[in-house]
mmCIF file of C-alpha atoms in Angstrom:
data_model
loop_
_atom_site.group_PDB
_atom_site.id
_atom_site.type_symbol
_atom_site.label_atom_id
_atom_site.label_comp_id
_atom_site.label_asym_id
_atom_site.label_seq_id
_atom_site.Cartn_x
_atom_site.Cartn_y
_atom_site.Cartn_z
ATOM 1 C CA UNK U 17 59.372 164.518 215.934
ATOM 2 C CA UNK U 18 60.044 161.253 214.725
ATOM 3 C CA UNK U 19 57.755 157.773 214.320
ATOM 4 C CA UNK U 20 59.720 154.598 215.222
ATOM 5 C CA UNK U 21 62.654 156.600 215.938
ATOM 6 C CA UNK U 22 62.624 157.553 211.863
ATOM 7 C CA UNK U 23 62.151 160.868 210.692
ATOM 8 C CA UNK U 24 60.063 161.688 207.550
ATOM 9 C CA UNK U 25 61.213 164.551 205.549
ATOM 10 C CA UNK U 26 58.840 166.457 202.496
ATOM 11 C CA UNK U 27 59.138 169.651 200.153
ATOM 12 C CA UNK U 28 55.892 171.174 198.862
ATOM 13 C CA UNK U 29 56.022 173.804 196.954
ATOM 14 C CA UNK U 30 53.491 176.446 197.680
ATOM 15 C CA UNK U 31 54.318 180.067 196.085
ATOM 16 C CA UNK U 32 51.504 181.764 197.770
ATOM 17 C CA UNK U 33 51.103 178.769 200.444
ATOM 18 C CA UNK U 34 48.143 177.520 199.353
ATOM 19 C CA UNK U 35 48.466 173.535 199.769
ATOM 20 C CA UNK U 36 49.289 174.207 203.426
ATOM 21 C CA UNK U 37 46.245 172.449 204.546
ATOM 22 C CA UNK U 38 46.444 170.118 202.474
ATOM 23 C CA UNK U 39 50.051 169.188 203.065
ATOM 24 C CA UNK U 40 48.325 169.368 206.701
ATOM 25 C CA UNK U 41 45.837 167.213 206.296
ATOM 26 C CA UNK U 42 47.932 164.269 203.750
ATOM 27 C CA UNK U 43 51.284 164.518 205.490
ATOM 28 C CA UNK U 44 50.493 165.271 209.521
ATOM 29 C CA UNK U 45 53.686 166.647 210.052
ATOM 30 C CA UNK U 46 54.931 167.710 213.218
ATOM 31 C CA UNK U 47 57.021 170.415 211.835
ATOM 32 C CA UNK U 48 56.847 172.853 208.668
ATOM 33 C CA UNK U 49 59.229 175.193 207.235
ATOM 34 C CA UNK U 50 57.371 177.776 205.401
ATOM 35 C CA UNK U 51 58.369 180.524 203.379
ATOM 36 C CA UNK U 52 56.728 182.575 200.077
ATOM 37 C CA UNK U 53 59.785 182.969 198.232
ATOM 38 C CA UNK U 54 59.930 185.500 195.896
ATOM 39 C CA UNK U 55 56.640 186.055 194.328
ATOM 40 C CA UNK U 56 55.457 189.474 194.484
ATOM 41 C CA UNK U 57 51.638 190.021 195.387
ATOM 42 C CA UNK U 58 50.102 193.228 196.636
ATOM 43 C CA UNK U 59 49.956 193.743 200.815
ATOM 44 C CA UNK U 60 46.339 192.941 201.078
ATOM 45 C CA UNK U 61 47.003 189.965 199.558
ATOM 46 C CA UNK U 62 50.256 188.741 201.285
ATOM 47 C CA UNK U 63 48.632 189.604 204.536
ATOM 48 C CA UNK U 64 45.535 187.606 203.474
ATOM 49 C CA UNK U 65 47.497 184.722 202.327
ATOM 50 C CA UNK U 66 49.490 184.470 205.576
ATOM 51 C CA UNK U 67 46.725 185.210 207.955
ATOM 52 C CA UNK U 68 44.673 182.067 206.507
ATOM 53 C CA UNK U 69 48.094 179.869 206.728
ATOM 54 C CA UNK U 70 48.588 181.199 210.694
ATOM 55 C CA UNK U 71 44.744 180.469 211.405
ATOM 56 C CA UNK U 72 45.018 176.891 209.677
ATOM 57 C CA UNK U 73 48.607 176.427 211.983
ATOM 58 C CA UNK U 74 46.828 177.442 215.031
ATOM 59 C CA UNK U 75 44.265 174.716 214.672
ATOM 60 C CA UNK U 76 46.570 172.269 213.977
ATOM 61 C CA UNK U 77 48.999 173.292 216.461
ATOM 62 C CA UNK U 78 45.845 172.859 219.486
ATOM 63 C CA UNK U 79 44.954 169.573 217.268
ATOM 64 C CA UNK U 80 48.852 168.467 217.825
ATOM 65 C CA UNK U 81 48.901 169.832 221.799
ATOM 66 C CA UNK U 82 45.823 167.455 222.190
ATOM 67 C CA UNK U 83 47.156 164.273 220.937
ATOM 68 C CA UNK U 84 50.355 165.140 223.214
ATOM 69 C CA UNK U 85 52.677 165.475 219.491
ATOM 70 C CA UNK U 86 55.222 168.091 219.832
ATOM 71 C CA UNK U 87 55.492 170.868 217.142
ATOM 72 C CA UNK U 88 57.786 173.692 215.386
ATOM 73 C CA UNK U 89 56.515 175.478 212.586
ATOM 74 C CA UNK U 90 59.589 177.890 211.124
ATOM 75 C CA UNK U 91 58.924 181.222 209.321
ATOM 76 C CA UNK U 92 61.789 182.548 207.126
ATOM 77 C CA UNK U 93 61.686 185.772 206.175
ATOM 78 C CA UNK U 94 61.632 186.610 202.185
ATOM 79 C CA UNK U 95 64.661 187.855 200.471
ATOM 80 C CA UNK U 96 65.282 190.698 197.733
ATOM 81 C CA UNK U 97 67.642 189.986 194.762
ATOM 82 C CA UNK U 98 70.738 192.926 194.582
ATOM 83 C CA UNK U 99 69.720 195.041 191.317
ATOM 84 C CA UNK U 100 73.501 195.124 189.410
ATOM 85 C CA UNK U 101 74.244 192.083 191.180
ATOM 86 C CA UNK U 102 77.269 191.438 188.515
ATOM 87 C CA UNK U 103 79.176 194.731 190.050
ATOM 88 C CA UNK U 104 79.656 193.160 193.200
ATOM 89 C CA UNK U 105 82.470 190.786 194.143
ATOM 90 C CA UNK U 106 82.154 190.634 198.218
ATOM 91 C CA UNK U 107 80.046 191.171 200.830
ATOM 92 C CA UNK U 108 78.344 195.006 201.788
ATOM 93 C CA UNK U 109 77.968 194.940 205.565
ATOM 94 C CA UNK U 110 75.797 197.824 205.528
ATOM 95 C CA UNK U 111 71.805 196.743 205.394
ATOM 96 C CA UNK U 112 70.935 200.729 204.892
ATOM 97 C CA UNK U 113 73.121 200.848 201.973
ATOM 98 C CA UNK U 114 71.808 197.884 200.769
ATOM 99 C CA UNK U 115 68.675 198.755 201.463
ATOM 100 C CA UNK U 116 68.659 201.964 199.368
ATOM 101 C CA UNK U 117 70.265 200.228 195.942
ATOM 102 C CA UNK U 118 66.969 197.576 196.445
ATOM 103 C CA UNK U 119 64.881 200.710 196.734
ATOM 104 C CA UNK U 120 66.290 202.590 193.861
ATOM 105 C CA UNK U 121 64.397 201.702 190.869
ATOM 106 C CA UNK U 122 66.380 203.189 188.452
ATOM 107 C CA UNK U 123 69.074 200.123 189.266
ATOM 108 C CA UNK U 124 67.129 198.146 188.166
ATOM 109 C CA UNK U 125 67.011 196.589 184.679
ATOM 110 C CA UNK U 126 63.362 196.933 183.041
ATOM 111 C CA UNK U 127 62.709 193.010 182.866
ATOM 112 C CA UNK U 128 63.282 193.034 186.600
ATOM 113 C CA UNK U 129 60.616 195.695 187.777
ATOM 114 C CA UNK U 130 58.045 193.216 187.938
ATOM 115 C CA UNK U 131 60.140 190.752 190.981
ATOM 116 C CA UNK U 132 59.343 194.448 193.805
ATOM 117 C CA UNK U 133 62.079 193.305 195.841
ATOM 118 C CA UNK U 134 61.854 196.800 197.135
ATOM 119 C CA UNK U 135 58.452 195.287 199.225
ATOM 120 C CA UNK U 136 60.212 192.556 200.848
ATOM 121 C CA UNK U 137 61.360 194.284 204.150
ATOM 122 C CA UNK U 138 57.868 195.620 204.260
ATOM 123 C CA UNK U 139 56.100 192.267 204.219
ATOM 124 C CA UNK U 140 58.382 190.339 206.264
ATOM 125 C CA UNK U 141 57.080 192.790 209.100
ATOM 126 C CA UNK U 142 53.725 192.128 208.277
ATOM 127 C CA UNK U 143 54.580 188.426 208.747
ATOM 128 C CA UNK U 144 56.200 188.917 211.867
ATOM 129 C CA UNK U 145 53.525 191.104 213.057
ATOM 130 C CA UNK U 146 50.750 188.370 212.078
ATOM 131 C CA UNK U 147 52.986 185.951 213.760
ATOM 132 C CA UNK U 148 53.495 187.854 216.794
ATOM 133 C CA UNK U 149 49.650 188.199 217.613
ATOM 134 C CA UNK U 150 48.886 185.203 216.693
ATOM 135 C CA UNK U 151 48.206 181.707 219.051
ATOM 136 C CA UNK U 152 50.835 180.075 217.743
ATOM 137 C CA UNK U 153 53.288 179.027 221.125
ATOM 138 C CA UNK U 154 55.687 176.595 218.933
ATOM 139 C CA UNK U 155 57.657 178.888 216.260
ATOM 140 C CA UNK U 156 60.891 180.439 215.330
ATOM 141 C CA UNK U 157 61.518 182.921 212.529
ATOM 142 C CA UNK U 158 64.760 182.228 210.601
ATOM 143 C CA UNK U 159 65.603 185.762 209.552
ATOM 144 C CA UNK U 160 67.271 185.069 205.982
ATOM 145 C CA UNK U 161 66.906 188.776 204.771
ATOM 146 C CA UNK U 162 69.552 190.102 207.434
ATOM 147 C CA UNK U 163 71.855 187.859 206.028
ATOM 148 C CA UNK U 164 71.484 187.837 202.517
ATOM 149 C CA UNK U 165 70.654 191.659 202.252
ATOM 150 C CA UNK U 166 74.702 191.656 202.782
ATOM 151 C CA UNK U 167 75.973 189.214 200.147
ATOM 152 C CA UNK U 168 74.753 191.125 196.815
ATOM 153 C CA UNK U 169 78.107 188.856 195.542
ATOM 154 C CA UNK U 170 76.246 185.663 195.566
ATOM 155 C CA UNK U 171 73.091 187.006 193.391
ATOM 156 C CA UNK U 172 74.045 185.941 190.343
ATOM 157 C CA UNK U 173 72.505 187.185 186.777
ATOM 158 C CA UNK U 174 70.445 187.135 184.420
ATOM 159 C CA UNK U 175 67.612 187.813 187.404
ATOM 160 C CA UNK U 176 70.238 188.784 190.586
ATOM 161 C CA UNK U 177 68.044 186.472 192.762
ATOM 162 C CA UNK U 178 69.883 182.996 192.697
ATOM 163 C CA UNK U 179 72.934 181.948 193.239
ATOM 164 C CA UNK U 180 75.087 179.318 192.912
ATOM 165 C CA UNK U 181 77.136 179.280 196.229
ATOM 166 C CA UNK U 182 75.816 177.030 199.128
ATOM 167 C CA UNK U 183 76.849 179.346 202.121
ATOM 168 C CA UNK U 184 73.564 180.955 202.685
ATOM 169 C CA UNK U 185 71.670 177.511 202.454
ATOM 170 C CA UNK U 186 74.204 176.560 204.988
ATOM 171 C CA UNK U 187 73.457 178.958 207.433
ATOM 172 C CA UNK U 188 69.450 178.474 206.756
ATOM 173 C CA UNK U 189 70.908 175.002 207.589
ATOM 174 C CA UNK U 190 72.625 175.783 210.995
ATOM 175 C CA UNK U 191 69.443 178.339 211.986
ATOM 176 C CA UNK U 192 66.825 175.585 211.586
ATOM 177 C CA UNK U 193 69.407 172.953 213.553
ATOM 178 C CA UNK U 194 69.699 175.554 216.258
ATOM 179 C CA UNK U 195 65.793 175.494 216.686
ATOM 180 C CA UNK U 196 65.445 171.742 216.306
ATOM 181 C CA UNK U 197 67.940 171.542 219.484
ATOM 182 C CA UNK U 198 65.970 174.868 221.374
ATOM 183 C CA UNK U 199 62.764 173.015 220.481
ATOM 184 C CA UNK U 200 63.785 169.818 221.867
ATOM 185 C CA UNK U 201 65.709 170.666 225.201
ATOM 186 C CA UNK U 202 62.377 172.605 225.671
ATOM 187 C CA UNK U 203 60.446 169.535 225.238
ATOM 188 C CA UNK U 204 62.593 167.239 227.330
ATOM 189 C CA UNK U 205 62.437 170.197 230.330
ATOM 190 C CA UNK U 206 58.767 170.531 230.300
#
């Protein structure tokens, strides 16, 4: 995945991933990281949204296969923030219980109705389920919201959705290494 033995790295940001084809089209990159983030739309809509992204990948995936160009296109699942977030001072290794204080919506403060995190779980299976039937033969989904469901200590206020402590990036770092390696001892055995 690299030109001249130099590899070319880009952010776009794209709440509702809507400059997909055109990062597509300007950029040509061999791999993309994708990822809504935490911007709450209706289902119809975040199905919509991701179905138009997958059928723009799948084209450009064949377009990729063609030219003989390897590709990986990761898919990481969207994360709640931890309503009360300022009670909690380690990790909860149970996603039900977790899973239930999201869900509550009386823990939640009124300002923070609006972010739905109680959806989340929801959509990432619609994502996954789009993903799963779709053409696409070169992707991995980096499954953030099992991990971070746990650490309700590293949502910080005044929203309980950031944080300031690198150790989830860092794993996000080691799960996209480990699929840069699967992806190319794959492509050196085939």
């Amino acid at each position: 995945m690299a030109c001249n033995s130099t590899l070319k790295l880009i952010y776009r940001r794209s709440d509702q991933l809507e400059y997909v084809p055109h990062v597509i089209r300007e950029e040509q990159p061999q791999m993309l990281i994708l990822n809504k983030g935490s911007h709450p739309v209706n289902d119809e809509i975040y199905k919509a949204g991701w179905q138009e992204t997958i059928n723009t990948l799948e084209e450009y995936e064949q377009n990729l296969t063609e030219s003989g160009l390897p590709s990986l296109f990761l898919f990481r699942t969207t994360v709640p923030g931890h309503p009360q977030c300022e009670i909690y001072t380690a990790p909860v290794n149970n996603i039900t219980q977790m899973e239930a204080v999201i869900a509550n919506k009386s823990s939640y403060k009124a300002n923070m109705l609006k972010f739905r995190w109680w959806e989340f779980k929801a959509q990432n299976v619609i994502m996954e389920n789009l993903l799963t039937a779709s053409r696409l033969r070169n992707y991995h989904i980096l499954d953030a919201y099992d991990i971070n469901i746990r650490r309700p200590d590293h949502h910080r206020p005044p929203d309980c959705l950031h944080n300031c402590f690198p150790s989830k990036t860092e794993v996000y770092h080691q799960l996209m290494l480990h699929f840069l390696k699967v992806s190319a001892n794959s492509s050196l055995h085939s």
